[in-house]
Amino acid sequence: MKTVLTFLLCLQFTFVVAQKSYHADAVAQFQQELNAQYSNPKKSPLTAQDRAVFKSLEFFPANPTYFVTAKLVRTPSEQPFLMKTSTDRKPTYIKYGEVYFTMDGQGFKLNVYQNIELSKQKEYVNYLFLPFSDVTSGDESYLGGRYIDLQIPDGDVITIDFNKAYNPYCAYNPGYSCPLVPLENDLSIAIKAGVKKFHD
């Protein structure tokens, strides 16, 4: 059983300076780099059979509606916990804070997390993990939800581009161990942005 940490899926995106506003070019670059990774036998989570016929992932159309500016409320009193995954593996995470934002006239809250072991590495000290599910999950997008990579901002404002939401490796290959989206991060809205589900 592979125990690759699937939040390492998009390392090339993790360290990009956070955008202050929506840019279609940045979304296009995200999609291009993700497709290149999935085409690469050394980096792709796809099975050999799927990779042999792989052309491109399917994405929702880029839409500035799904780029939001959120308020980050840090939660420094949280205790580390064992995150459930798609296997018996339970990595240690801590809730770093809560992000509050408005979309389509509705207010939403999501929790953001840090992986304890990963955060000990200098290059990941500012890395935040945002797993979420939404109304599209199991229909247009992956049943198990999707992930977004974020950086800790200097202040209490953080931008979230759902156009850069990606699937865990488990969406492509059951041999991987992937963090499950916590129930509190299920959104009661359809996020028609980012990567769609892989197979019907």
Tab-separated table of N, CA and C in Angstrom, residues 55-121:
chain	number	residue	atom	x	y	z
A	55	LYS	N	-4.969	12.366	-21.696
A	55	LYS	CA	-4.782	13.582	-22.486
A	55	LYS	C	-4.821	14.814	-21.595
A	56	SER	N	-5.825	14.864	-20.749
A	56	SER	CA	-6.006	16.019	-19.866
A	56	SER	C	-7.012	15.684	-18.785
A	57	LEU	N	-6.844	16.307	-17.637
A	57	LEU	CA	-7.878	16.259	-16.618
A	57	LEU	C	-9.038	17.126	-17.102
A	58	GLU	N	-10.202	16.898	-16.544
A	58	GLU	CA	-11.350	17.729	-16.898
A	58	GLU	C	-11.545	18.770	-15.804
A	59	PHE	N	-11.658	20.016	-16.237
A	59	PHE	CA	-11.794	21.132	-15.302
A	59	PHE	C	-13.122	21.861	-15.523
A	60	PHE	N	-13.655	22.400	-14.442
A	60	PHE	CA	-14.749	23.344	-14.599
A	60	PHE	C	-14.196	24.591	-15.291
A	61	PRO	N	-15.007	25.321	-16.032
A	61	PRO	CA	-14.525	26.569	-16.636
A	61	PRO	C	-14.027	27.534	-15.558
A	62	ALA	N	-12.908	28.184	-15.823
A	62	ALA	CA	-12.387	29.164	-14.867
A	62	ALA	C	-13.420	30.265	-14.652
A	63	ASN	N	-13.615	30.632	-13.391
A	63	ASN	CA	-14.678	31.578	-13.060
A	63	ASN	C	-14.241	32.433	-11.871
A	64	PRO	N	-14.179	33.762	-12.056
A	64	PRO	CA	-13.738	34.632	-10.952
A	64	PRO	C	-14.669	34.607	-9.747
A	65	THR	N	-15.893	34.111	-9.920
A	65	THR	CA	-16.823	34.002	-8.796
A	65	THR	C	-16.240	33.151	-7.676
A	66	TYR	N	-15.394	32.192	-8.063
A	66	TYR	CA	-14.857	31.239	-7.089
A	66	TYR	C	-13.480	31.644	-6.556
A	67	PHE	N	-13.115	32.880	-6.786
A	67	PHE	CA	-11.936	33.461	-6.133
A	67	PHE	C	-12.468	34.361	-5.032
A	68	VAL	N	-12.157	34.017	-3.778
A	68	VAL	CA	-12.731	34.766	-2.658
A	68	VAL	C	-11.635	35.314	-1.740
A	69	THR	N	-11.956	36.426	-1.146
A	69	THR	CA	-11.108	37.003	-0.103
A	69	THR	C	-11.756	36.664	1.229
A	70	ALA	N	-11.011	35.970	2.072
A	70	ALA	CA	-11.570	35.462	3.325
A	70	ALA	C	-10.876	36.081	4.539
A	71	LYS	N	-11.577	36.063	5.649
A	71	LYS	CA	-10.988	36.470	6.923
A	71	LYS	C	-10.460	35.217	7.601
A	72	LEU	N	-9.207	35.240	7.991
A	72	LEU	CA	-8.588	34.115	8.689
A	72	LEU	C	-8.584	34.385	10.190
A	73	VAL	N	-9.260	33.519	10.933
A	73	VAL	CA	-9.272	33.604	12.395
A	73	VAL	C	-8.435	32.448	12.924
A	74	ARG	N	-7.293	32.756	13.497
A	74	ARG	CA	-6.409	31.715	14.016
A	74	ARG	C	-7.002	31.104	15.286
A	75	THR	N	-6.719	29.811	15.482
A	75	THR	CA	-7.240	29.091	16.658
A	75	THR	C	-6.051	28.462	17.400
A	76	PRO	N	-5.289	29.279	18.119
A	76	PRO	CA	-4.032	28.821	18.726
A	76	PRO	C	-4.181	27.811	19.857
A	77	SER	N	-5.377	27.632	20.385
A	77	SER	CA	-5.563	26.715	21.514
A	77	SER	C	-5.902	25.287	21.078
A	78	GLU	N	-5.931	25.040	19.786
A	78	GLU	CA	-6.278	23.706	19.289
A	78	GLU	C	-5.207	22.676	19.661
A	79	GLN	N	-5.650	21.432	19.831
A	79	GLN	CA	-4.746	20.331	20.120
A	79	GLN	C	-4.551	19.477	18.867
A	80	PRO	N	-3.370	18.894	18.676
A	80	PRO	CA	-3.151	18.006	17.537
A	80	PRO	C	-4.122	16.830	17.560
A	81	PHE	N	-4.460	16.328	16.393
A	81	PHE	CA	-5.364	15.181	16.299
A	81	PHE	C	-4.932	14.286	15.148
A	82	LEU	N	-5.432	13.072	15.156
A	82	LEU	CA	-5.118	12.114	14.096
A	82	LEU	C	-6.151	12.243	12.989
A	83	MET	N	-5.712	12.680	11.825
A	83	MET	CA	-6.607	12.868	10.686
A	83	MET	C	-6.958	11.514	10.071
A	84	LYS	N	-8.237	11.266	9.874
A	84	LYS	CA	-8.662	10.038	9.211
A	84	LYS	C	-8.252	10.087	7.742
A	85	THR	N	-7.890	8.937	7.209
A	85	THR	CA	-7.504	8.844	5.809
A	85	THR	C	-8.269	7.699	5.148
A	86	SER	N	-8.005	7.503	3.879
A	86	SER	CA	-8.657	6.423	3.139
A	86	SER	C	-8.089	5.058	3.483
A	87	THR	N	-7.047	5.021	4.315
A	87	THR	CA	-6.456	3.770	4.784
A	87	THR	C	-6.367	3.823	6.311
A	88	ASP	N	-5.609	2.913	6.895
A	88	ASP	CA	-5.443	2.908	8.353
A	88	ASP	C	-4.457	3.972	8.827
A	89	ARG	N	-3.759	4.592	7.918
A	89	ARG	CA	-2.786	5.627	8.279
A	89	ARG	C	-3.499	6.826	8.884
A	90	LYS	N	-2.957	7.382	9.965
A	90	LYS	CA	-3.560	8.542	10.607
A	90	LYS	C	-2.474	9.571	10.936
A	91	PRO	N	-2.172	10.445	9.991
A	91	PRO	CA	-1.162	11.479	10.230
A	91	PRO	C	-1.663	12.511	11.238
A	92	THR	N	-0.740	13.158	11.909
A	92	THR	CA	-1.092	14.142	12.929
A	92	THR	C	-1.225	15.536	12.323
A	93	TYR	N	-2.383	16.119	12.519
A	93	TYR	CA	-2.671	17.470	12.050
A	93	TYR	C	-3.068	18.339	13.233
A	94	ILE	N	-3.103	19.627	12.982
A	94	ILE	CA	-3.666	20.562	13.948
A	94	ILE	C	-4.504	21.574	13.183
A	95	LYS	N	-5.619	21.941	13.762
A	95	LYS	CA	-6.433	22.989	13.150
A	95	LYS	C	-5.722	24.315	13.365
A	96	TYR	N	-5.370	24.982	12.271
A	96	TYR	CA	-4.647	26.254	12.367
A	96	TYR	C	-5.595	27.433	12.538
A	97	GLY	N	-6.744	27.333	11.904
A	97	GLY	CA	-7.665	28.454	11.981
A	97	GLY	C	-8.934	28.201	11.182
A	98	GLU	N	-9.744	29.242	11.093
A	98	GLU	CA	-10.996	29.192	10.347
A	98	GLU	C	-11.006	30.323	9.337
A	99	VAL	N	-11.501	30.025	8.133
A	99	VAL	CA	-11.614	31.065	7.116
A	99	VAL	C	-13.095	31.349	6.874
A	100	TYR	N	-13.443	32.628	6.873
A	100	TYR	CA	-14.812	33.076	6.678
A	100	TYR	C	-14.890	33.861	5.377
A	101	PHE	N	-15.866	33.517	4.530
A	101	PHE	CA	-15.989	34.199	3.251
A	101	PHE	C	-17.444	34.192	2.800
A	102	THR	N	-17.720	35.005	1.803
A	102	THR	CA	-19.056	35.102	1.223
A	102	THR	C	-19.014	34.661	-0.224
A	103	MET	N	-20.004	33.875	-0.620
A	103	MET	CA	-20.123	33.446	-2.012
A	103	MET	C	-21.605	33.384	-2.362
A	104	ASP	N	-21.956	33.989	-3.477
A	104	ASP	CA	-23.350	34.001	-3.934
A	104	ASP	C	-24.280	34.528	-2.842
A	105	GLY	N	-23.808	35.519	-2.122
A	105	GLY	CA	-24.619	36.153	-1.093
A	105	GLY	C	-24.751	35.375	0.197
A	106	GLN	N	-24.047	34.261	0.314
A	106	GLN	CA	-24.117	33.436	1.517
A	106	GLN	C	-22.770	33.440	2.240
A	107	GLY	N	-22.818	33.340	3.542
A	107	GLY	CA	-21.602	33.292	4.332
A	107	GLY	C	-21.202	31.850	4.630
A	108	PHE	N	-19.905	31.565	4.556
A	108	PHE	CA	-19.403	30.212	4.785
A	108	PHE	C	-18.169	30.235	5.681
A	109	LYS	N	-17.920	29.090	6.296
A	109	LYS	CA	-16.725	28.913	7.132
A	109	LYS	C	-16.081	27.578	6.800
A	110	LEU	N	-14.768	27.569	6.686
A	110	LEU	CA	-14.008	26.336	6.510
A	110	LEU	C	-12.845	26.329	7.493
A	111	ASN	N	-12.457	25.149	7.933
A	111	ASN	CA	-11.270	25.012	8.766
A	111	ASN	C	-10.050	24.773	7.890
A	112	VAL	N	-8.925	25.349	8.292
A	112	VAL	CA	-7.656	25.083	7.608
A	112	VAL	C	-6.720	24.407	8.595
A	113	TYR	N	-5.867	23.530	8.075
A	113	TYR	CA	-5.059	22.663	8.924
A	113	TYR	C	-3.581	22.724	8.562
A	114	GLN	N	-2.767	22.275	9.497
A	114	GLN	CA	-1.343	22.058	9.257
A	114	GLN	C	-1.008	20.615	9.599
A	115	ASN	N	-0.187	20.000	8.774
A	115	ASN	CA	0.356	18.682	9.082
A	115	ASN	C	1.566	18.893	9.991
A	116	ILE	N	1.545	18.285	11.154
A	116	ILE	CA	2.578	18.542	12.162
A	116	ILE	C	3.975	18.204	11.647
A	117	GLU	N	4.142	17.023	11.095
A	117	GLU	CA	5.468	16.618	10.625
A	117	GLU	C	5.940	17.490	9.467
A	118	LEU	N	5.041	17.767	8.557
A	118	LEU	CA	5.414	18.573	7.400
A	118	LEU	C	5.811	19.986	7.814
A	119	SER	N	5.120	20.538	8.803
A	119	SER	CA	5.389	21.912	9.217
A	119	SER	C	6.745	22.074	9.891
A	120	LYS	N	7.375	20.957	10.249
A	120	LYS	CA	8.712	21.025	10.848
A	120	LYS	C	9.792	21.276	9.803
A	121	GLN	N	9.429	21.080	8.542
A	121	GLN	CA	10.368	21.328	7.461
A	121	GLN	C	10.299	22.797	7.065
